[in-house]
Amino acid sequence: MARKDFICGNWKMNATHLEAIQMVQKLSYRLDLADYDRVEVVVAPPFTALRSVQTVIEADHLPIGLAAQDTHWLDEGAFTGEVSPVMLAKLSVGHVIVGHSERREHFGEDDATINRKLKAVMAAEMTPILCLGETLEEREAEQMESKVGGQLAAGLNGLSPDEAVGVIVAYEPIWAIGTGHTATPDQAGDACEFLRNSFGDAFGGSMSEHVRIIYGGSVNPGNIAALMAKKHIDGALVGGVSLDPDQFASTIRYWV
Ligand code: PEP
């Protein structure tokens, strides 16, 4: 089974539901997505826009998937302000980002919490996008491998090989997120290769050939081709650029 490339626009805490409707419509006008059978295109609006974006996707039969940016790990309960995986699945959400560095940093999410969320996403029959990455200090201290290797092992803890292969792993060096400092293709490719080998050590070499590993960190129309040319990079998680439908469409056009 060949790995199909994957690109997800993470809109973060941007766009009202009305703006989000316009963004997904503009994206679809700029792309003839029927031509994009080499890549799976997904957008991750804020919770308040999921329902509206889902309605547009369904009404216009757009080949665009819907992702959530986070979830709680339980189905329901007294957790004011939280949203459950079951609620997301009912909205036709297909993917959920877990462990984004902004959640780790600003909301204190640790590996155990992220592992709980990841398993809950899978239990609700959605695909987790597990984010991991090192800080600049860690990279300079040559600790990239120990950091992301540890995050990978903890994030996938308790999964069988069949389950683990369904996770999308997103290598996102923290120093490259929202900074304009993209990792070089070699840096990104080497890290993704390291993650694939680590995945193979844990779940078997044949499984590692199938798991999708994507890169995130200041991806744009100018650097997508060089990043995607790397054998072990299977797509991208795109923040800032995905807020501009023109720029996001130009990035996705790499796959035509
Ligand atoms: C992200 O937040 O996942 C991300 C990759 O952001 P940006 O593309 O803006 O660096």
mmCIF file of C-alpha atoms and ligand atoms in Angstrom:
data_model
loop_
_atom_site.group_PDB
_atom_site.id
_atom_site.type_symbol
_atom_site.label_atom_id
_atom_site.label_comp_id
_atom_site.label_asym_id
_atom_site.label_seq_id
_atom_site.Cartn_x
_atom_site.Cartn_y
_atom_site.Cartn_z
ATOM 1 C CA MET A 1 0.000 0.000 0.000
ATOM 2 C CA ALA A 2 1.616 3.224 -1.178
ATOM 3 C CA ARG A 3 1.548 6.159 1.218
ATOM 4 C CA LYS A 4 -0.772 8.871 -0.025
ATOM 5 C CA ASP A 5 0.514 12.349 0.736
ATOM 6 C CA PHE A 6 -1.452 14.466 3.190
ATOM 7 C CA ILE A 7 -1.734 18.201 3.723
ATOM 8 C CA CYS A 8 -3.645 19.852 6.540
ATOM 9 C CA GLY A 9 -4.235 23.559 7.081
ATOM 10 C CA ASN A 10 -4.270 24.350 10.793
ATOM 11 C CA TRP A 11 -6.208 27.576 11.156
ATOM 12 C CA LYS A 12 -5.533 27.751 14.922
ATOM 13 C CA MET A 13 -7.617 30.407 16.778
ATOM 14 C CA ASN A 14 -8.433 32.312 13.591
ATOM 15 C CA ALA A 15 -11.638 32.757 11.570
ATOM 16 C CA THR A 16 -15.203 33.213 12.735
ATOM 17 C CA HIS A 17 -17.580 30.669 11.274
ATOM 18 C CA LEU A 18 -18.528 33.170 8.541
ATOM 19 C CA GLU A 19 -14.901 33.775 7.617
ATOM 20 C CA ALA A 20 -14.257 30.040 7.673
ATOM 21 C CA ILE A 21 -17.068 29.434 5.173
ATOM 22 C CA GLN A 22 -15.452 31.938 2.822
ATOM 23 C CA MET A 23 -12.020 30.420 3.302
ATOM 24 C CA VAL A 24 -13.054 26.893 2.382
ATOM 25 C CA GLN A 25 -15.107 28.140 -0.568
ATOM 26 C CA LYS A 26 -12.200 30.246 -1.876
ATOM 27 C CA LEU A 27 -9.844 27.310 -1.484
ATOM 28 C CA SER A 28 -12.122 25.087 -3.525
ATOM 29 C CA TYR A 29 -12.538 27.738 -6.273
ATOM 30 C CA ARG A 30 -8.768 28.033 -6.596
ATOM 31 C CA LEU A 31 -8.208 24.313 -6.905
ATOM 32 C CA ASP A 32 -9.826 21.772 -9.110
ATOM 33 C CA LEU A 33 -9.566 19.262 -6.340
ATOM 34 C CA ALA A 34 -10.710 16.450 -8.590
ATOM 35 C CA ASP A 35 -7.164 16.650 -10.021
ATOM 36 C CA TYR A 36 -5.601 16.116 -6.644
ATOM 37 C CA ASP A 37 -5.749 12.378 -6.288
ATOM 38 C CA ARG A 38 -2.097 12.309 -5.201
ATOM 39 C CA VAL A 39 -2.822 14.173 -1.988
ATOM 40 C CA GLU A 40 -5.436 14.253 0.743
ATOM 41 C CA VAL A 41 -6.425 17.862 1.538
ATOM 42 C CA VAL A 42 -7.763 18.654 5.009
ATOM 43 C CA VAL A 43 -8.587 21.853 6.905
ATOM 44 C CA ALA A 44 -8.684 22.286 10.684
ATOM 45 C CA PRO A 45 -10.906 25.265 11.596
ATOM 46 C CA PRO A 46 -11.625 26.272 15.190
ATOM 47 C CA PHE A 47 -14.396 24.325 16.978
ATOM 48 C CA THR A 48 -16.963 27.075 16.391
ATOM 49 C CA ALA A 49 -16.562 26.795 12.608
ATOM 50 C CA LEU A 50 -16.531 23.007 12.235
ATOM 51 C CA ARG A 51 -20.263 22.687 11.662
ATOM 52 C CA SER A 52 -20.367 25.475 9.064
ATOM 53 C CA VAL A 53 -17.340 24.207 7.148
ATOM 54 C CA GLN A 54 -18.697 20.668 7.235
ATOM 55 C CA THR A 55 -21.982 21.916 5.746
ATOM 56 C CA VAL A 56 -20.158 23.637 2.859
ATOM 57 C CA ILE A 57 -18.010 20.580 2.182
ATOM 58 C CA GLU A 58 -21.059 18.332 2.142
ATOM 59 C CA ALA A 59 -23.321 20.636 0.124
ATOM 60 C CA ASP A 60 -20.701 21.319 -2.546
ATOM 61 C CA HIS A 61 -19.289 17.764 -2.495
ATOM 62 C CA LEU A 62 -15.806 19.141 -1.909
ATOM 63 C CA PRO A 63 -12.992 16.588 -1.673
ATOM 64 C CA ILE A 64 -11.686 18.319 1.425
ATOM 65 C CA GLY A 65 -11.477 16.602 4.786
ATOM 66 C CA LEU A 66 -12.307 18.158 8.121
ATOM 67 C CA ALA A 67 -9.994 18.089 11.134
ATOM 68 C CA ALA A 68 -10.303 19.352 14.692
ATOM 69 C CA GLN A 69 -7.388 21.039 16.424
ATOM 70 C CA ASP A 70 -7.809 19.269 19.761
ATOM 71 C CA THR A 71 -10.188 17.125 21.808
ATOM 72 C CA HIS A 72 -10.836 15.872 25.308
ATOM 73 C CA TRP A 73 -10.258 12.146 25.795
ATOM 74 C CA LEU A 74 -13.612 11.252 27.377
ATOM 75 C CA ASP A 75 -16.950 10.937 25.606
ATOM 76 C CA GLU A 76 -18.876 13.201 27.997
ATOM 77 C CA GLY A 77 -18.840 14.575 31.516
ATOM 78 C CA ALA A 78 -18.388 17.567 33.786
ATOM 79 C CA PHE A 79 -15.500 19.211 31.929
ATOM 80 C CA THR A 80 -16.589 22.780 31.319
ATOM 81 C CA GLY A 81 -15.319 24.154 28.055
ATOM 82 C CA GLU A 82 -14.213 20.841 26.589
ATOM 83 C CA VAL A 83 -15.305 19.018 23.431
ATOM 84 C CA SER A 84 -15.351 15.225 23.143
ATOM 85 C CA PRO A 85 -14.221 12.891 20.348
ATOM 86 C CA VAL A 86 -17.770 11.568 19.974
ATOM 87 C CA MET A 87 -19.050 15.107 19.359
ATOM 88 C CA LEU A 88 -16.387 15.646 16.704
ATOM 89 C CA ALA A 89 -17.032 12.349 14.953
ATOM 90 C CA LYS A 90 -20.753 13.225 14.716
ATOM 91 C CA LEU A 91 -19.752 16.371 12.799
ATOM 92 C CA SER A 92 -17.950 14.269 10.177
ATOM 93 C CA VAL A 93 -14.568 15.252 11.528
ATOM 94 C CA GLY A 94 -12.094 12.732 10.159
ATOM 95 C CA HIS A 95 -8.826 13.851 11.762
ATOM 96 C CA VAL A 96 -7.843 15.391 15.070
ATOM 97 C CA ILE A 97 -4.564 17.163 15.818
ATOM 98 C CA VAL A 98 -3.131 16.007 19.140
ATOM 99 C CA GLY A 99 -0.078 17.262 20.958
ATOM 100 C CA HIS A 100 0.496 20.428 18.974
ATOM 101 C CA SER A 101 3.437 22.283 20.519
ATOM 102 C CA GLU A 102 1.171 25.249 21.304
ATOM 103 C CA ARG A 103 -1.009 22.975 23.438
ATOM 104 C CA ARG A 104 2.025 21.431 25.073
ATOM 105 C CA GLU A 105 3.500 24.866 25.824
ATOM 106 C CA HIS A 106 0.474 27.040 26.664
ATOM 107 C CA PHE A 107 -1.905 24.449 28.120
ATOM 108 C CA GLY A 108 0.549 22.152 29.877
ATOM 109 C CA GLU A 109 -0.320 19.033 27.908
ATOM 110 C CA ASP A 110 2.057 16.221 28.720
ATOM 111 C CA ASP A 111 2.789 13.015 26.848
ATOM 112 C CA ALA A 112 0.383 10.969 28.995
ATOM 113 C CA THR A 113 -2.500 13.329 28.218
ATOM 114 C CA ILE A 114 -1.633 13.315 24.537
ATOM 115 C CA ASN A 115 -1.563 9.513 24.524
ATOM 116 C CA ARG A 116 -5.022 9.444 26.137
ATOM 117 C CA LYS A 117 -6.363 11.869 23.536
ATOM 118 C CA LEU A 118 -4.811 9.928 20.677
ATOM 119 C CA LYS A 119 -6.430 6.675 21.824
ATOM 120 C CA ALA A 120 -9.789 8.402 22.279
ATOM 121 C CA VAL A 121 -9.608 9.793 18.747
ATOM 122 C CA MET A 122 -8.976 6.304 17.390
ATOM 123 C CA ALA A 123 -11.767 4.821 19.510
ATOM 124 C CA ALA A 124 -14.125 7.310 17.847
ATOM 125 C CA GLU A 125 -12.859 6.103 14.450
ATOM 126 C CA MET A 126 -11.004 9.279 13.531
ATOM 127 C CA THR A 127 -7.343 9.645 12.584
ATOM 128 C CA PRO A 128 -4.993 11.355 15.053
ATOM 129 C CA ILE A 129 -2.319 13.715 13.745
ATOM 130 C CA LEU A 130 0.348 13.376 16.436
ATOM 131 C CA CYS A 131 2.587 16.453 16.583
ATOM 132 C CA LEU A 132 6.086 16.333 17.986
ATOM 133 C CA GLY A 133 9.224 18.412 17.742
ATOM 134 C CA GLU A 134 12.221 19.848 19.523
ATOM 135 C CA THR A 135 13.077 23.372 20.668
ATOM 136 C CA LEU A 136 16.002 25.299 19.207
ATOM 137 C CA GLU A 137 18.016 24.702 22.396
ATOM 138 C CA GLU A 138 17.414 20.969 22.111
ATOM 139 C CA ARG A 139 18.460 20.936 18.447
ATOM 140 C CA GLU A 140 21.626 22.880 19.232
ATOM 141 C CA ALA A 141 22.410 20.463 22.059
ATOM 142 C CA GLU A 142 21.959 17.577 19.570
ATOM 143 C CA GLN A 143 18.942 16.315 21.487
ATOM 144 C CA MET A 144 16.502 16.257 18.567
ATOM 145 C CA GLU A 145 16.446 12.486 18.340
ATOM 146 C CA SER A 146 16.016 11.846 22.048
ATOM 147 C CA LYS A 147 13.249 14.467 22.263
ATOM 148 C CA VAL A 148 11.131 13.409 19.296
ATOM 149 C CA GLY A 149 11.884 9.714 19.802
ATOM 150 C CA GLY A 150 10.582 10.021 23.357
ATOM 151 C CA GLN A 151 7.487 11.918 22.230
ATOM 152 C CA LEU A 152 6.776 9.296 19.569
ATOM 153 C CA ALA A 153 7.104 6.388 21.988
ATOM 154 C CA ALA A 154 4.949 8.101 24.624
ATOM 155 C CA GLY A 155 2.335 9.266 22.146
ATOM 156 C CA LEU A 156 1.883 5.793 20.663
ATOM 157 C CA ASN A 157 2.243 3.932 23.963
ATOM 158 C CA GLY A 158 -0.092 0.926 24.220
ATOM 159 C CA LEU A 159 -1.045 0.807 20.535
ATOM 160 C CA SER A 160 -0.803 -2.364 18.468
ATOM 161 C CA PRO A 161 1.131 -2.152 15.175
ATOM 162 C CA ASP A 162 -2.171 -2.167 13.256
ATOM 163 C CA GLU A 163 -3.412 0.776 15.278
ATOM 164 C CA ALA A 164 -0.161 2.725 15.216
ATOM 165 C CA VAL A 165 0.118 2.578 11.448
ATOM 166 C CA GLY A 166 -3.135 4.534 11.197
ATOM 167 C CA VAL A 167 -1.696 7.547 13.023
ATOM 168 C CA ILE A 168 -0.283 10.464 11.032
ATOM 169 C CA VAL A 169 2.946 11.645 12.652
ATOM 170 C CA ALA A 170 3.751 15.350 12.220
ATOM 171 C CA TYR A 171 7.340 16.403 12.781
ATOM 172 C CA GLU A 172 7.132 20.071 13.757
ATOM 173 C CA PRO A 173 10.343 21.599 15.079
ATOM 174 C CA ILE A 174 9.176 24.291 17.477
ATOM 175 C CA TRP A 175 11.780 26.750 16.202
ATOM 176 C CA ALA A 176 10.223 26.557 12.733
ATOM 177 C CA ILE A 177 6.573 27.062 13.696
ATOM 178 C CA GLY A 178 5.226 30.484 12.817
ATOM 179 C CA THR A 179 8.759 31.892 12.649
ATOM 180 C CA GLY A 180 9.434 31.866 8.910
ATOM 181 C CA HIS A 181 12.533 29.744 9.671
ATOM 182 C CA THR A 182 11.712 26.559 7.804
ATOM 183 C CA ALA A 183 13.836 23.529 8.546
ATOM 184 C CA THR A 184 16.059 22.801 5.581
ATOM 185 C CA PRO A 185 14.844 19.884 3.480
ATOM 186 C CA ASP A 186 17.775 17.856 4.839
ATOM 187 C CA GLN A 187 16.939 18.667 8.458
ATOM 188 C CA ALA A 188 13.270 17.834 7.940
ATOM 189 C CA GLY A 189 14.009 14.738 5.867
ATOM 190 C CA ASP A 190 16.533 13.403 8.377
ATOM 191 C CA ALA A 191 14.150 13.888 11.290
ATOM 192 C CA CYS A 192 11.316 12.153 9.417
ATOM 193 C CA GLU A 193 13.648 9.291 8.513
ATOM 194 C CA PHE A 194 14.666 8.995 12.157
ATOM 195 C CA LEU A 195 10.984 8.889 13.163
ATOM 196 C CA ARG A 196 10.235 6.219 10.552
ATOM 197 C CA ASN A 197 13.119 4.076 11.810
ATOM 198 C CA SER A 198 11.977 4.536 15.407
ATOM 199 C CA PHE A 199 8.467 3.589 14.392
ATOM 200 C CA GLY A 200 9.888 0.484 12.711
ATOM 201 C CA ASP A 201 11.836 -0.468 15.840
ATOM 202 C CA ALA A 202 8.646 -0.265 17.876
ATOM 203 C CA PHE A 203 6.073 -1.689 15.484
ATOM 204 C CA GLY A 204 7.964 -3.527 12.747
ATOM 205 C CA GLY A 205 9.808 -2.529 9.598
ATOM 206 C CA SER A 206 6.926 -3.301 7.254
ATOM 207 C CA MET A 207 4.598 -1.092 9.292
ATOM 208 C CA SER A 208 7.060 1.778 9.125
ATOM 209 C CA GLU A 209 6.839 1.713 5.335
ATOM 210 C CA HIS A 210 3.129 2.499 5.583
ATOM 211 C CA VAL A 211 2.905 5.091 8.337
ATOM 212 C CA ARG A 212 2.576 8.669 7.082
ATOM 213 C CA ILE A 213 5.068 11.164 8.473
ATOM 214 C CA ILE A 214 4.562 14.804 7.574
ATOM 215 C CA TYR A 215 6.495 18.005 8.208
ATOM 216 C CA GLY A 216 5.223 21.289 9.663
ATOM 217 C CA GLY A 217 6.970 24.609 10.232
ATOM 218 C CA SER A 218 6.708 27.662 7.948
ATOM 219 C CA VAL A 219 5.717 25.634 4.886
ATOM 220 C CA ASN A 220 4.842 27.866 1.930
ATOM 221 C CA PRO A 221 4.491 27.700 -1.865
ATOM 222 C CA GLY A 222 8.215 28.416 -2.248
ATOM 223 C CA ASN A 223 9.563 25.583 -0.125
ATOM 224 C CA ILE A 224 6.970 22.821 -0.534
ATOM 225 C CA ALA A 225 8.654 21.139 -3.511
ATOM 226 C CA ALA A 226 12.075 20.824 -1.889
ATOM 227 C CA LEU A 227 10.549 19.476 1.325
ATOM 228 C CA MET A 228 8.309 16.971 -0.445
ATOM 229 C CA ALA A 229 11.204 15.734 -2.560
ATOM 230 C CA LYS A 230 12.513 14.061 0.580
ATOM 231 C CA LYS A 231 11.699 10.360 0.596
ATOM 232 C CA HIS A 232 10.485 10.186 4.178
ATOM 233 C CA ILE A 233 8.217 13.260 4.141
ATOM 234 C CA ASP A 234 4.646 12.405 3.194
ATOM 235 C CA GLY A 235 2.999 15.800 3.367
ATOM 236 C CA ALA A 236 2.678 18.933 5.450
ATOM 237 C CA LEU A 237 0.918 20.557 8.358
ATOM 238 C CA VAL A 238 0.539 24.210 7.422
ATOM 239 C CA GLY A 239 -0.305 27.029 9.836
ATOM 240 C CA GLY A 240 0.005 30.664 8.772
ATOM 241 C CA VAL A 241 -0.063 30.079 5.016
ATOM 242 C CA SER A 242 -3.292 28.055 5.255
ATOM 243 C CA LEU A 243 -5.164 31.188 6.387
ATOM 244 C CA ASP A 244 -4.731 32.676 2.918
ATOM 245 C CA PRO A 245 -6.641 30.568 0.366
ATOM 246 C CA ASP A 246 -4.438 31.843 -2.483
ATOM 247 C CA GLN A 247 -1.231 30.876 -0.736
ATOM 248 C CA PHE A 248 -2.611 27.601 0.556
ATOM 249 C CA ALA A 249 -3.868 26.701 -2.922
ATOM 250 C CA SER A 250 -0.445 27.533 -4.398
ATOM 251 C CA THR A 251 1.147 25.225 -1.844
ATOM 252 C CA ILE A 252 -1.256 22.385 -2.653
ATOM 253 C CA ARG A 253 -0.645 22.859 -6.396
ATOM 254 C CA TYR A 254 2.721 21.183 -5.867
ATOM 255 C CA TRP A 255 0.817 17.887 -6.162
ATOM 256 C CA VAL A 256 -0.687 18.541 -9.591
HETATM 257 C C1 PEP B 1 1.684 24.733 12.855
HETATM 258 O O1 PEP B 1 1.297 25.492 13.733
HETATM 259 O O2 PEP B 1 1.383 23.533 12.898
HETATM 260 C C2 PEP B 1 2.510 25.296 11.798
HETATM 261 C C3 PEP B 1 3.189 24.463 11.067
HETATM 262 O O3 PEP B 1 2.516 26.658 11.661
HETATM 263 P P1 PEP B 1 3.294 27.525 10.548
HETATM 264 O O4 PEP B 1 3.041 26.881 9.214
HETATM 265 O O5 PEP B 1 2.690 28.888 10.638
HETATM 266 O O6 PEP B 1 4.733 27.498 10.900
#
